[in-house]
Coordinates of C-alpha atoms in Angstrom, one line a residue:
M1 CA -8.1 21.5 11.1
A2 CA -10.4 19.3 13.1
R3 CA -8.3 16.8 15.2
Q4 CA -10.7 14.0 14.1
S5 CA -9.6 14.7 10.4
L6 CA -5.9 14.0 11.5
S7 CA -6.8 10.6 13.0
R8 CA -8.5 9.4 9.6
A9 CA -7.0 7.0 7.4
L10 CA -9.0 8.5 4.6
V11 CA -9.6 12.1 3.7
T12 CA -11.8 13.5 0.9
A13 CA -10.9 15.4 -2.0
S14 CA -13.3 18.3 -0.9
W15 CA -11.4 18.2 2.5
L16 CA -7.9 18.4 1.0
A17 CA -9.1 21.0 -1.5
E18 CA -10.1 23.2 1.3
A19 CA -6.8 22.8 3.1
V20 CA -5.0 23.7 -0.2
R21 CA -7.3 26.7 -0.8
A22 CA -6.7 27.8 2.9
G23 CA -3.0 27.6 2.7
R24 CA -2.6 25.0 5.1
V25 CA -0.2 22.8 3.2
G26 CA 3.2 23.2 4.8
A27 CA 5.2 21.9 7.7
G28 CA 1.9 20.8 9.4
L29 CA 0.3 19.3 6.4
R30 CA 2.4 17.6 3.5
V31 CA 0.8 16.2 0.5
L32 CA 2.6 13.4 -1.3
D33 CA 2.2 11.9 -4.7
A34 CA 3.3 8.2 -4.5
S35 CA 2.4 7.1 -8.0
W36 CA 4.5 4.3 -9.6
Y37 CA 3.8 2.7 -13.0
P38 CA 5.6 0.0 -15.1
P39 CA 8.2 2.0 -17.1
K40 CA 6.8 1.0 -20.4
E41 CA 3.5 2.2 -19.5
R42 CA 3.7 5.6 -17.8
N43 CA 6.3 7.8 -16.2
A44 CA 5.1 8.8 -12.8
R45 CA 7.8 11.6 -12.1
Q46 CA 7.4 13.1 -15.4
E47 CA 3.4 13.1 -15.0
F48 CA 4.0 14.6 -11.5
K49 CA 6.1 17.5 -13.2
E50 CA 3.3 18.1 -15.5
R51 CA 0.5 18.2 -13.1
H52 CA -0.2 17.5 -9.4
I53 CA -2.1 18.8 -6.4
P54 CA -0.8 22.2 -5.4
G55 CA 1.9 21.9 -2.9
A56 CA 2.6 18.3 -3.3
S57 CA 5.9 16.6 -3.4
F58 CA 6.9 13.5 -5.2
F59 CA 7.3 10.4 -3.1
D60 CA 9.7 8.1 -5.2
I61 CA 9.0 4.6 -4.1
E62 CA 12.1 3.6 -6.2
E63 CA 14.3 5.7 -3.8
C64 CA 12.6 5.0 -0.7
R65 CA 13.3 1.3 -0.5
D66 CA 16.1 -1.1 0.3
K67 CA 18.2 -1.1 -3.0
S68 CA 20.3 -3.9 -1.7
S69 CA 17.5 -6.5 -1.8
P70 CA 16.9 -8.5 -4.8
Y71 CA 13.1 -8.1 -4.3
D72 CA 11.0 -5.1 -5.3
F73 CA 10.2 -2.3 -2.9
M74 CA 11.3 -3.8 0.3
L75 CA 11.1 -1.4 3.3
P76 CA 14.3 0.7 3.6
S77 CA 16.2 1.1 6.9
E78 CA 15.0 3.5 9.7
S79 CA 17.7 5.9 8.9
H80 CA 17.1 5.8 5.2
F81 CA 13.3 6.3 5.5
A82 CA 13.8 9.2 8.1
D83 CA 16.2 11.0 5.9
Y84 CA 14.1 10.5 2.8
V85 CA 10.7 11.8 4.2
G86 CA 12.6 14.5 6.2
G87 CA 13.7 15.8 2.8
L88 CA 10.2 16.1 1.8
G89 CA 9.4 18.3 4.7
V90 CA 7.8 15.7 6.9
S91 CA 8.4 15.8 10.7
N92 CA 7.0 13.6 13.4
D93 CA 4.3 16.3 13.9
T94 CA 3.3 16.5 10.1
H95 CA 0.0 15.1 9.0
V96 CA 0.9 13.3 5.7
V97 CA -1.7 12.8 2.8
V98 CA -0.7 10.4 0.1
Y99 CA -2.3 9.8 -3.2
D100 CA -1.4 8.4 -6.7
G101 CA -2.6 8.7 -10.3
D102 CA -3.6 5.2 -11.1
E103 CA -6.6 4.7 -13.2
V104 CA -8.3 2.4 -10.5
G105 CA -8.3 5.1 -8.2
T106 CA -5.7 4.2 -5.5
F107 CA -2.9 1.7 -6.1
Y108 CA 0.5 2.8 -4.7
A109 CA -0.7 5.2 -2.1
P110 CA -1.7 2.7 0.4
R111 CA 1.9 1.2 0.2
A112 CA 3.2 4.8 1.2
W113 CA 0.5 5.1 3.9
W114 CA 1.6 1.6 5.4
M115 CA 5.2 2.6 5.2
F116 CA 4.7 5.7 7.4
R117 CA 2.8 3.7 9.8
A118 CA 5.3 0.9 9.9
F119 CA 7.8 3.6 10.8
G120 CA 5.9 4.9 13.7
H121 CA 4.0 7.8 12.0
K122 CA 0.4 7.8 12.8
E123 CA -0.9 11.0 11.2
V124 CA -1.2 9.7 7.7
S125 CA -4.1 9.5 5.4
V126 CA -4.9 8.3 1.9
L127 CA -6.8 10.7 -0.5
N128 CA -10.0 8.8 -1.1
G129 CA -10.5 8.3 -4.8
G130 CA -6.9 9.3 -5.7
F131 CA -5.8 12.0 -8.3
K132 CA -8.2 10.5 -10.8
N133 CA -11.2 11.9 -8.9
W134 CA -9.4 14.9 -7.8
V135 CA -9.3 15.9 -11.3
K136 CA -12.8 14.8 -12.3
E137 CA -14.2 16.8 -9.3
G138 CA -12.5 19.9 -10.7
H139 CA -10.0 20.6 -7.9
P140 CA -6.8 22.7 -8.8
V141 CA -3.7 21.0 -10.4
T142 CA -0.4 22.7 -11.0
A143 CA 3.0 22.1 -12.7
E144 CA 4.7 24.3 -10.1
V145 CA 7.1 22.3 -8.0
T146 CA 7.5 23.4 -4.5
Q147 CA 10.7 22.7 -2.4
P148 CA 9.7 22.1 1.1
A149 CA 12.0 23.0 4.0
P150 CA 13.8 19.8 5.3
A151 CA 12.4 18.5 8.4
V152 CA 13.7 16.1 11.1
F153 CA 11.9 12.8 11.2
K154 CA 12.7 10.1 13.7
A155 CA 11.7 6.6 12.4
R156 CA 11.2 3.6 14.6
L157 CA 10.1 0.4 12.9
N158 CA 7.1 -1.2 14.4
R159 CA 8.1 -4.9 13.6
A160 CA 4.5 -6.1 14.5
L161 CA 3.4 -4.7 11.1
V162 CA 6.0 -6.4 9.0
K163 CA 6.3 -10.2 8.5
T164 CA 9.5 -11.9 7.3
F165 CA 9.8 -15.1 5.0
E166 CA 10.8 -17.1 8.2
E167 CA 7.6 -16.0 10.0
M168 CA 5.5 -16.9 7.0
V169 CA 7.1 -20.3 6.7
Q170 CA 6.6 -21.0 10.4
N171 CA 3.0 -19.9 10.1
V172 CA 2.3 -22.7 7.4
S173 CA 2.3 -25.2 10.3
S174 CA 1.5 -23.1 13.3
L175 CA -1.4 -21.1 11.8
N176 CA -0.7 -18.3 14.3
F177 CA -2.2 -15.8 12.0
Q178 CA -4.6 -15.5 9.1
V179 CA -3.1 -14.7 5.6
V180 CA -4.9 -12.8 3.0
D181 CA -3.6 -12.5 -0.6
S182 CA -4.7 -9.4 -2.5
R183 CA -3.7 -10.5 -6.1
P184 CA -6.1 -11.2 -8.9
E185 CA -7.7 -14.6 -8.6
G186 CA -5.9 -16.2 -11.6
R187 CA -2.5 -15.4 -10.1
F188 CA -3.7 -16.7 -6.7
R189 CA -5.0 -19.9 -8.0
G190 CA -1.8 -20.4 -10.3
T191 CA -3.8 -20.3 -13.6
E192 CA -2.0 -17.2 -15.0
L193 CA 1.6 -15.9 -15.0
D194 CA 2.3 -13.2 -12.2
Q195 CA 4.4 -10.6 -14.0
G196 CA 6.6 -13.3 -15.5
L197 CA 6.7 -15.5 -12.4
E198 CA 4.8 -18.7 -12.2
S199 CA 1.9 -17.9 -9.9
G200 CA 0.2 -19.7 -7.0
H201 CA -0.1 -18.9 -3.3
I202 CA 1.1 -19.6 0.2
P203 CA -0.6 -22.6 1.8
G204 CA -3.6 -21.5 3.8
A205 CA -4.0 -18.1 2.3
V206 CA -7.4 -16.6 1.5
N207 CA -7.7 -14.6 -1.7
I208 CA -9.4 -11.2 -1.6
P209 CA -8.4 -9.1 -4.7
F210 CA -7.6 -5.6 -3.7
H211 CA -10.0 -4.0 -6.2
S212 CA -12.9 -5.8 -4.1
F213 CA -12.5 -2.9 -1.7
L214 CA -13.0 -0.3 -4.3
S215 CA -16.1 1.2 -5.9
E216 CA -16.6 1.5 -9.6
T217 CA -15.5 5.3 -9.0
G218 CA -12.2 4.3 -7.4
H219 CA -13.2 5.3 -3.9
E220 CA -13.0 3.0 -1.0
K221 CA -16.2 1.1 -0.4
S222 CA -18.3 1.7 2.9
I223 CA -17.1 0.3 6.1
E224 CA -20.2 -2.0 6.1
E225 CA -19.4 -3.3 2.7
I226 CA -15.8 -3.8 3.6
Q227 CA -16.8 -5.9 6.8
E228 CA -19.1 -8.1 4.6
I229 CA -16.2 -8.8 2.1
F230 CA -14.0 -10.0 5.0
R231 CA -17.0 -12.1 6.5
E232 CA -17.8 -13.6 3.1
K233 CA -14.3 -15.0 3.0
K234 CA -14.4 -16.0 6.7
V235 CA -11.6 -13.6 7.6
D236 CA -12.1 -12.9 11.3
L237 CA -10.9 -9.3 12.1
S238 CA -10.7 -10.1 15.8
K239 CA -7.8 -12.4 15.2
P240 CA -4.2 -11.9 13.8
L241 CA -4.0 -11.2 10.1
T242 CA -1.1 -10.7 7.7
A243 CA -1.6 -9.4 4.0
T244 CA 0.5 -10.4 1.1
C245 CA 0.5 -9.9 -2.7
R246 CA 3.2 -9.8 -5.5
K247 CA 5.5 -7.3 -4.1
G248 CA 4.2 -5.8 -0.9
V249 CA 2.1 -3.1 -2.6
T250 CA -1.5 -4.1 -3.1
A251 CA -1.2 -6.1 0.3
C252 CA -1.3 -2.7 1.9
Q253 CA -4.9 -2.2 0.6
I254 CA -5.9 -5.1 2.7
A255 CA -4.2 -3.4 5.7
L256 CA -6.0 -0.1 4.9
A257 CA -9.4 -1.9 4.5
A258 CA -9.0 -3.5 7.8
F259 CA -7.8 -0.3 9.5
L260 CA -11.1 1.4 8.3
C261 CA -12.9 -1.4 10.1
G262 CA -11.1 -0.7 13.3
K263 CA -8.4 -3.5 13.0
R264 CA -5.1 -1.4 13.1
D265 CA -2.5 -4.3 13.5
V266 CA -2.7 -5.9 10.0
A267 CA 0.9 -7.0 9.2
V268 CA 2.2 -6.9 5.5
Y269 CA 4.4 -9.7 4.3
D270 CA 7.2 -7.4 2.7
G271 CA 8.7 -9.8 0.4
S272 CA 5.4 -11.4 -0.7
W273 CA 5.0 -13.7 -3.7
S274 CA 8.3 -12.4 -5.2
E275 CA 10.3 -13.6 -2.3
W276 CA 8.2 -16.6 -1.7
F277 CA 8.5 -17.9 -5.2
H278 CA 12.2 -17.9 -5.1
R279 CA 12.8 -19.0 -1.5
A280 CA 9.9 -21.4 -0.6
P281 CA 10.1 -25.1 -1.1
P282 CA 8.0 -26.5 -4.0
H283 CA 5.3 -28.0 -1.8
Y284 CA 4.7 -24.6 0.0
K285 CA 3.7 -23.2 -3.5
V286 CA -0.1 -24.1 -4.1
S287 CA -1.1 -24.0 -7.7
E288 CA -4.0 -25.3 -9.5
L289 CA -1.9 -25.6 -12.8
K290 CA 0.7 -27.8 -11.0
R291 CA -2.1 -30.1 -9.8
S292 CA -3.8 -30.4 -13.3
K293 CA -0.3 -31.3 -14.7
A294 CA 0.3 -34.0 -12.1

């Protein structure tokens, strides 16, 4: 396995298929299905049991989170994350490849990618195009569930990659860092509900819907195209940047896109709009719908 492959934020389906074929999935290479869907729409764990990439394990984002938080999918503690991924056979020396089965190509996998990075793991990649394209390209799938040997993982949270509510509030006036919101335009502008919540955005935030970085096939766009998207929105990748969304998931697509452009220090506001909506004062929730009613 070439060392340059290990440092990539993305791996191709053909690269991973070769690794599977060569029997390299094991202690040195773990493949994780990080799919999650609204319960009434699809059952991610059941779909994993029915078919997945050979040798893959299921990364359950419902389990690997702070269950004491009132907000969805907040980062777990260092010990919780270490124990969970160690149980999936991941050590600090393991190259981890994450994917999901969403129809857009990649949805939850970047969240898992960012979580590993936030806890100090550098050798983690997203399968470009996701499971959708893995199947489309004719690569093997299986219903056989493997039980990886437990490993020891030592987690150390890199706080520079995580923003808190307090830091986001302070930034409204200090403008110490740029903020990019990855939600659809209507939710950003406040003209449509955001999964049951009134929508809107944090003052000063710029909107780049996460799907902007994906091609029609569900693959990441080229680095040149990604750089142009940031430029068009006047986002300066040479300056501090934080990503936000509804619950800290698609914000990780912003972090991944910037990483591909060489910017490796994008932070994610973990609580995102779900926390901001409940905790921020009214004048810190920008909404066109509110303005039109005024």
